[in-house]
Amino acid sequence: PRGIPQVSEVVQLERLELYSDTPSFGIRLVTRDGKRRLYEFEGGLEREAFLAGVEGMRRQLRLGAWGSDETGGREPISVLIGTWNMGSAAPPAAGLSPWLGSAPHQTIIVLGIQECGGDDLASTLAAAVGDRYVLLCHASLVSIRLFAFCLASHSHAVSAVHTGHRATGFGNIYGNKGAVGCAFSFHGTSLCFVNAHLAARPDRVAERNANASDVLEGMSLGRRGLELTDQFDHCFLFGDLNYRVEMQFDEAAGHAEIVQAAERARRGAAGGIA
């Protein structure tokens, strides 16, 4: 595209799926002076080639990660992921604080909804997380929704935001089951979040496994032909996965506590994404 500013002046890139009469591929570019520019490409390959060229020039110029300082310095962040099957009911009048809990202390909040209920869920969730957060993106497939929020004070570190979906319902067309996802970079680290609603009933394990593989391999997110887990630094799969634990509740709860303790210890030792 013509009219591209100097690479050193670009602070954020965001992938966009553009729809008019026919789908097309775009990017939104933000420069240091706050100006936003929109560019459209004929296909996904052309767009990815352009983005790869930009990244190559940034490396040649020894620029830091998107949104970081010139040395490419990074900082630990915390991520809260919540999932809620609403059963087509409206949000509780008492509010969502029992669900979100410590949300105000997290850098990034990603919320996955299945069987969505309520007329204006986006506003309800935004009010629940508070005005310190901005909505990075949202994705939907029938009643499956995903909302990603970031502290406004850290939003400058976010780039390359894009969303996708994959239906696994009847004939792999209907979206009563399937997944929605979003991905973005934070200080140059790529993050992917997938909210899935898989096949129900205990006897459909094989179908659930197939659904999960189909979502990871076929979702329209990132580069086509690559599984999600091969594209991003960190990939999170969550939602109403409908898997069952074949043991008594007390025994299962005990195992869960052991896993949680091990995970907290791992995060503390790593000092990175928590």
Tab-separated table of N, CA and C in Angstrom, residues 158-255:
chain	number	residue	atom	x	y	z
A	158	VAL	N	-0.183	-3.217	23.335
A	158	VAL	CA	-0.947	-4.215	22.572
A	158	VAL	C	-0.893	-3.895	21.090
A	159	SER	N	-0.670	-4.919	20.278
A	159	SER	CA	-0.662	-4.740	18.828
A	159	SER	C	-1.151	-6.024	18.166
A	160	ALA	N	-1.376	-5.937	16.850
A	160	ALA	CA	-1.752	-7.095	16.029
A	160	ALA	C	-2.951	-7.844	16.601
A	161	VAL	N	-4.036	-7.120	16.870
A	161	VAL	CA	-5.250	-7.717	17.417
A	161	VAL	C	-6.075	-8.318	16.283
A	162	HIS	N	-6.488	-9.577	16.427
A	162	HIS	CA	-7.379	-10.168	15.439
A	162	HIS	C	-8.242	-11.231	16.100
A	163	THR	N	-9.366	-11.538	15.465
A	163	THR	CA	-10.342	-12.467	16.022
A	163	THR	C	-10.712	-13.518	14.984
A	164	GLY	N	-11.324	-14.621	15.465
A	164	GLY	CA	-11.758	-15.671	14.561
A	164	GLY	C	-12.804	-16.552	15.204
A	165	HIS	N	-13.340	-17.490	14.435
A	165	HIS	CA	-14.343	-18.410	14.972
A	165	HIS	C	-14.289	-19.719	14.192
A	166	ARG	N	-14.893	-20.750	14.759
A	166	ARG	CA	-14.992	-22.053	14.099
A	166	ARG	C	-16.241	-22.755	14.597
A	167	ALA	N	-17.168	-23.060	13.697
A	167	ALA	CA	-18.391	-23.787	14.051
A	167	ALA	C	-18.126	-25.282	13.996
A	168	THR	N	-18.606	-26.017	15.022
A	168	THR	CA	-18.487	-27.481	15.022
A	168	THR	C	-19.846	-28.132	15.257
A	169	GLY	N	-20.927	-27.338	15.115
A	169	GLY	CA	-22.268	-27.887	15.292
A	169	GLY	C	-22.657	-28.742	14.098
A	170	PHE	N	-23.953	-28.865	13.862
A	170	PHE	CA	-24.471	-29.742	12.812
A	170	PHE	C	-23.801	-29.453	11.478
A	171	GLY	N	-23.140	-30.460	10.917
A	171	GLY	CA	-22.478	-30.310	9.634
A	171	GLY	C	-21.289	-29.369	9.655
A	172	ASN	N	-20.760	-29.095	10.859
A	172	ASN	CA	-19.663	-28.126	11.012
A	172	ASN	C	-20.020	-26.763	10.428
A	173	ILE	N	-21.313	-26.473	10.408
A	173	ILE	CA	-21.795	-25.200	9.871
A	173	ILE	C	-22.519	-24.417	10.958
A	174	TYR	N	-23.415	-25.087	11.693
A	174	TYR	CA	-24.215	-24.375	12.678
A	174	TYR	C	-23.370	-24.078	13.918
A	175	GLY	N	-23.546	-22.884	14.469
A	175	GLY	CA	-22.663	-22.426	15.532
A	175	GLY	C	-23.179	-22.607	16.938
A	176	ASN	N	-24.120	-23.543	17.159
A	176	ASN	CA	-24.525	-23.797	18.547
A	176	ASN	C	-23.389	-24.424	19.342
A	177	LYS	N	-22.466	-25.090	18.632
A	177	LYS	CA	-21.236	-25.587	19.229
A	177	LYS	C	-20.078	-25.100	18.361
A	178	GLY	N	-18.940	-24.913	18.990
A	178	GLY	CA	-17.782	-24.403	18.266
A	178	GLY	C	-16.947	-23.531	19.179
A	179	ALA	N	-16.284	-22.542	18.604
A	179	ALA	CA	-15.383	-21.716	19.396
A	179	ALA	C	-15.183	-20.361	18.736
A	180	VAL	N	-14.853	-19.387	19.566
A	180	VAL	CA	-14.425	-18.067	19.099
A	180	VAL	C	-13.068	-17.783	19.737
A	181	GLY	N	-12.281	-16.965	19.089
A	181	GLY	CA	-10.953	-16.696	19.620
A	181	GLY	C	-10.486	-15.302	19.300
A	182	CYS	N	-9.468	-14.871	20.031
A	182	CYS	CA	-8.791	-13.617	19.732
A	182	CYS	C	-7.308	-13.804	20.002
A	183	ALA	N	-6.505	-13.018	19.325
A	183	ALA	CA	-5.058	-13.078	19.517
A	183	ALA	C	-4.503	-11.663	19.393
A	184	PHE	N	-3.439	-11.415	20.114
A	184	PHE	CA	-2.759	-10.126	20.028
A	184	PHE	C	-1.361	-10.273	20.623
A	185	SER	N	-0.544	-9.271	20.390
A	185	SER	CA	0.793	-9.234	20.972
A	185	SER	C	0.817	-8.229	22.115
A	186	PHE	N	1.506	-8.595	23.177
A	186	PHE	CA	1.691	-7.689	24.311
A	186	PHE	C	3.193	-7.567	24.543
A	187	HIS	N	3.735	-6.371	24.280
A	187	HIS	CA	5.190	-6.168	24.336
A	187	HIS	C	5.925	-7.223	23.523
A	188	GLY	N	5.354	-7.580	22.368
A	188	GLY	CA	6.019	-8.507	21.482
A	188	GLY	C	5.787	-9.970	21.764
A	189	THR	N	5.101	-10.307	22.860
A	189	THR	CA	4.753	-11.694	23.163
A	189	THR	C	3.355	-11.970	22.629
A	190	SER	N	3.207	-12.981	21.789
A	190	SER	CA	1.915	-13.261	21.162
A	190	SER	C	1.065	-14.148	22.066
A	191	LEU	N	-0.185	-13.746	22.266
A	191	LEU	CA	-1.138	-14.439	23.128
A	191	LEU	C	-2.371	-14.803	22.322
A	192	CYS	N	-2.889	-16.005	22.535
A	192	CYS	CA	-4.087	-16.469	21.842
A	192	CYS	C	-5.064	-17.024	22.876
A	193	PHE	N	-6.337	-16.649	22.759
A	193	PHE	CA	-7.374	-17.080	23.690
A	193	PHE	C	-8.526	-17.678	22.889
A	194	VAL	N	-8.936	-18.898	23.252
A	194	VAL	CA	-9.999	-19.593	22.536
A	194	VAL	C	-11.064	-20.038	23.531
A	195	ASN	N	-12.286	-19.562	23.324
A	195	ASN	CA	-13.433	-19.949	24.145
A	195	ASN	C	-14.270	-20.953	23.346
A	196	ALA	N	-14.380	-22.184	23.861
A	196	ALA	CA	-15.035	-23.259	23.112
A	196	ALA	C	-16.242	-23.799	23.870
A	197	HIS	N	-17.239	-24.230	23.112
A	197	HIS	CA	-18.385	-24.967	23.648
A	197	HIS	C	-18.477	-26.253	22.832
A	198	LEU	N	-18.060	-27.363	23.460
A	198	LEU	CA	-17.936	-28.630	22.743
A	198	LEU	C	-19.155	-29.512	22.970
A	199	ALA	N	-19.197	-30.625	22.258
A	199	ALA	CA	-20.336	-31.545	22.307
A	199	ALA	C	-20.599	-32.023	23.728
A	200	ALA	N	-21.872	-32.125	24.096
A	200	ALA	CA	-22.279	-32.520	25.451
A	200	ALA	C	-22.467	-34.036	25.547
A	201	ARG	N	-22.820	-34.485	26.753
A	201	ARG	CA	-23.130	-35.868	27.123
A	201	ARG	C	-21.864	-36.704	27.324
A	202	PRO	N	-21.856	-37.527	28.390
A	202	PRO	CA	-20.660	-38.297	28.751
A	202	PRO	C	-20.172	-39.251	27.676
A	203	ASP	N	-21.075	-39.779	26.839
A	203	ASP	CA	-20.670	-40.797	25.874
A	203	ASP	C	-20.055	-40.223	24.599
A	204	ARG	N	-19.902	-38.896	24.500
A	204	ARG	CA	-19.432	-38.273	23.261
A	204	ARG	C	-17.998	-37.755	23.389
A	205	VAL	N	-17.150	-38.521	24.084
A	205	VAL	CA	-15.763	-38.110	24.290
A	205	VAL	C	-15.028	-37.982	22.956
A	206	ALA	N	-15.196	-38.968	22.084
A	206	ALA	CA	-14.500	-38.936	20.795
A	206	ALA	C	-14.916	-37.712	19.981
A	207	GLU	N	-16.209	-37.375	20.036
A	207	GLU	CA	-16.682	-36.198	19.311
A	207	GLU	C	-16.099	-34.922	19.889
A	208	ARG	N	-16.005	-34.860	21.235
A	208	ARG	CA	-15.382	-33.683	21.861
A	208	ARG	C	-13.925	-33.552	21.440
A	209	ASN	N	-13.211	-34.674	21.455
A	209	ASN	CA	-11.808	-34.633	21.046
A	209	ASN	C	-11.674	-34.152	19.604
A	210	ALA	N	-12.556	-34.624	18.741
A	210	ALA	CA	-12.527	-34.202	17.338
A	210	ALA	C	-12.853	-32.715	17.211
A	211	ASN	N	-13.841	-32.253	18.007
A	211	ASN	CA	-14.192	-30.833	18.003
A	211	ASN	C	-12.994	-29.977	18.397
A	212	ALA	N	-12.302	-30.382	19.475
A	212	ALA	CA	-11.157	-29.612	19.955
A	212	ALA	C	-10.060	-29.542	18.897
A	213	SER	N	-9.772	-30.668	18.248
A	213	SER	CA	-8.760	-30.675	17.192
A	213	SER	C	-9.181	-29.792	16.028
A	214	ASP	N	-10.463	-29.847	15.679
A	214	ASP	CA	-10.974	-29.050	14.572
A	214	ASP	C	-10.837	-27.558	14.866
A	215	VAL	N	-11.118	-27.177	16.112
A	215	VAL	CA	-11.003	-25.769	16.509
A	215	VAL	C	-9.551	-25.312	16.391
A	216	LEU	N	-8.622	-26.078	16.943
A	216	LEU	CA	-7.218	-25.674	16.952
A	216	LEU	C	-6.614	-25.659	15.553
A	217	GLU	N	-7.091	-26.548	14.688
A	217	GLU	CA	-6.527	-26.639	13.343
A	217	GLU	C	-7.244	-25.751	12.324
A	218	GLY	N	-8.540	-25.472	12.559
A	218	GLY	CA	-9.325	-24.824	11.513
A	218	GLY	C	-9.845	-23.446	11.815
A	219	MET	N	-9.600	-22.906	13.016
A	219	MET	CA	-10.134	-21.582	13.323
A	219	MET	C	-9.492	-20.526	12.429
A	220	SER	N	-10.311	-19.583	11.985
A	220	SER	CA	-9.842	-18.503	11.120
A	220	SER	C	-9.155	-17.431	11.948
A	221	LEU	N	-7.995	-17.778	12.475
A	221	LEU	CA	-7.266	-16.881	13.362
A	221	LEU	C	-5.784	-17.022	13.054
A	222	GLY	N	-5.121	-15.921	12.734
A	222	GLY	CA	-3.707	-15.995	12.406
A	222	GLY	C	-3.488	-16.512	10.998
A	223	ARG	N	-2.426	-17.269	10.819
A	223	ARG	CA	-2.054	-17.752	9.495
A	223	ARG	C	-2.822	-19.023	9.163
A	224	ARG	N	-3.457	-19.033	8.027
A	224	ARG	CA	-4.215	-20.204	7.593
A	224	ARG	C	-3.275	-21.378	7.353
A	225	GLY	N	-3.742	-22.572	7.731
A	225	GLY	CA	-2.945	-23.767	7.522
A	225	GLY	C	-2.043	-24.130	8.675
A	226	LEU	N	-1.946	-23.257	9.688
A	226	LEU	CA	-1.137	-23.545	10.869
A	226	LEU	C	-2.035	-23.723	12.080
A	227	GLU	N	-1.777	-24.762	12.876
A	227	GLU	CA	-2.530	-24.952	14.107
A	227	GLU	C	-2.225	-23.805	15.069
A	228	LEU	N	-3.224	-23.429	15.843
A	228	LEU	CA	-3.069	-22.276	16.742
A	228	LEU	C	-1.882	-22.442	17.682
A	229	THR	N	-1.682	-23.661	18.193
A	229	THR	CA	-0.602	-23.878	19.155
A	229	THR	C	0.778	-23.739	18.528
A	230	ASP	N	0.855	-23.699	17.189
A	230	ASP	CA	2.133	-23.526	16.512
A	230	ASP	C	2.394	-22.079	16.124
A	231	GLN	N	1.443	-21.181	16.410
A	231	GLN	CA	1.565	-19.803	15.938
A	231	GLN	C	1.903	-18.799	17.027
A	232	PHE	N	1.523	-19.096	18.265
A	232	PHE	CA	1.584	-18.088	19.319
A	232	PHE	C	2.475	-18.543	20.468
A	233	ASP	N	3.031	-17.558	21.196
A	233	ASP	CA	3.885	-17.892	22.344
A	233	ASP	C	3.081	-18.586	23.438
A	234	HIS	N	1.858	-18.141	23.652
A	234	HIS	CA	0.986	-18.738	24.676
A	234	HIS	C	-0.418	-18.864	24.105
A	235	CYS	N	-0.998	-20.054	24.196
A	235	CYS	CA	-2.342	-20.315	23.676
A	235	CYS	C	-3.193	-20.897	24.800
A	236	PHE	N	-4.340	-20.281	25.071
A	236	PHE	CA	-5.222	-20.685	26.165
A	236	PHE	C	-6.542	-21.200	25.584
A	237	LEU	N	-6.893	-22.436	25.897
A	237	LEU	CA	-8.171	-23.032	25.485
A	237	LEU	C	-9.025	-23.211	26.725
A	238	PHE	N	-10.234	-22.662	26.708
A	238	PHE	CA	-11.112	-22.720	27.872
A	238	PHE	C	-12.554	-22.689	27.396
A	239	GLY	N	-13.491	-22.744	28.330
A	239	GLY	CA	-14.903	-22.685	27.981
A	239	GLY	C	-15.685	-23.819	28.608
A	240	ASP	N	-16.839	-24.103	28.032
A	240	ASP	CA	-17.655	-25.250	28.455
A	240	ASP	C	-17.252	-26.423	27.570
A	241	LEU	N	-16.186	-27.112	27.989
A	241	LEU	CA	-15.622	-28.176	27.167
A	241	LEU	C	-16.392	-29.484	27.317
A	242	ASN	N	-17.226	-29.577	28.364
A	242	ASN	CA	-18.125	-30.719	28.561
A	242	ASN	C	-17.409	-32.039	28.832
A	243	TYR	N	-16.140	-31.988	29.215
A	243	TYR	CA	-15.468	-33.217	29.645
A	243	TYR	C	-15.898	-33.547	31.073
A	244	ARG	N	-15.869	-34.818	31.416
A	244	ARG	CA	-16.302	-35.268	32.735
A	244	ARG	C	-15.132	-35.934	33.459
A	245	VAL	N	-15.089	-35.767	34.772
A	245	VAL	CA	-14.081	-36.425	35.609
A	245	VAL	C	-14.735	-37.643	36.245
A	246	GLU	N	-14.218	-38.814	35.935
A	246	GLU	CA	-14.823	-40.059	36.396
A	246	GLU	C	-14.280	-40.458	37.776
A	247	MET	N	-14.628	-39.661	38.798
A	247	MET	CA	-14.266	-40.005	40.179
A	247	MET	C	-15.166	-39.219	41.121
A	248	GLN	N	-15.142	-39.579	42.403
A	248	GLN	CA	-15.969	-38.911	43.396
A	248	GLN	C	-15.527	-37.455	43.559
A	249	PHE	N	-16.479	-36.599	43.971
A	249	PHE	CA	-16.197	-35.168	44.039
A	249	PHE	C	-15.019	-34.855	44.958
A	250	ASP	N	-14.998	-35.418	46.170
A	250	ASP	CA	-13.928	-35.104	47.123
A	250	ASP	C	-12.566	-35.480	46.557
A	251	GLU	N	-12.496	-36.637	45.897
A	251	GLU	CA	-11.234	-37.073	45.310
A	251	GLU	C	-10.811	-36.129	44.194
A	252	ALA	N	-11.767	-35.736	43.344
A	252	ALA	CA	-11.455	-34.824	42.248
A	252	ALA	C	-11.010	-33.460	42.771
A	253	ALA	N	-11.697	-32.962	43.822
A	253	ALA	CA	-11.327	-31.667	44.405
A	253	ALA	C	-9.913	-31.710	44.970
A	254	GLY	N	-9.540	-32.833	45.593
A	254	GLY	CA	-8.191	-32.976	46.126
A	254	GLY	C	-7.139	-32.896	45.033
A	255	HIS	N	-7.391	-33.577	43.913
A	255	HIS	CA	-6.461	-33.500	42.785
A	255	HIS	C	-6.370	-32.078	42.243
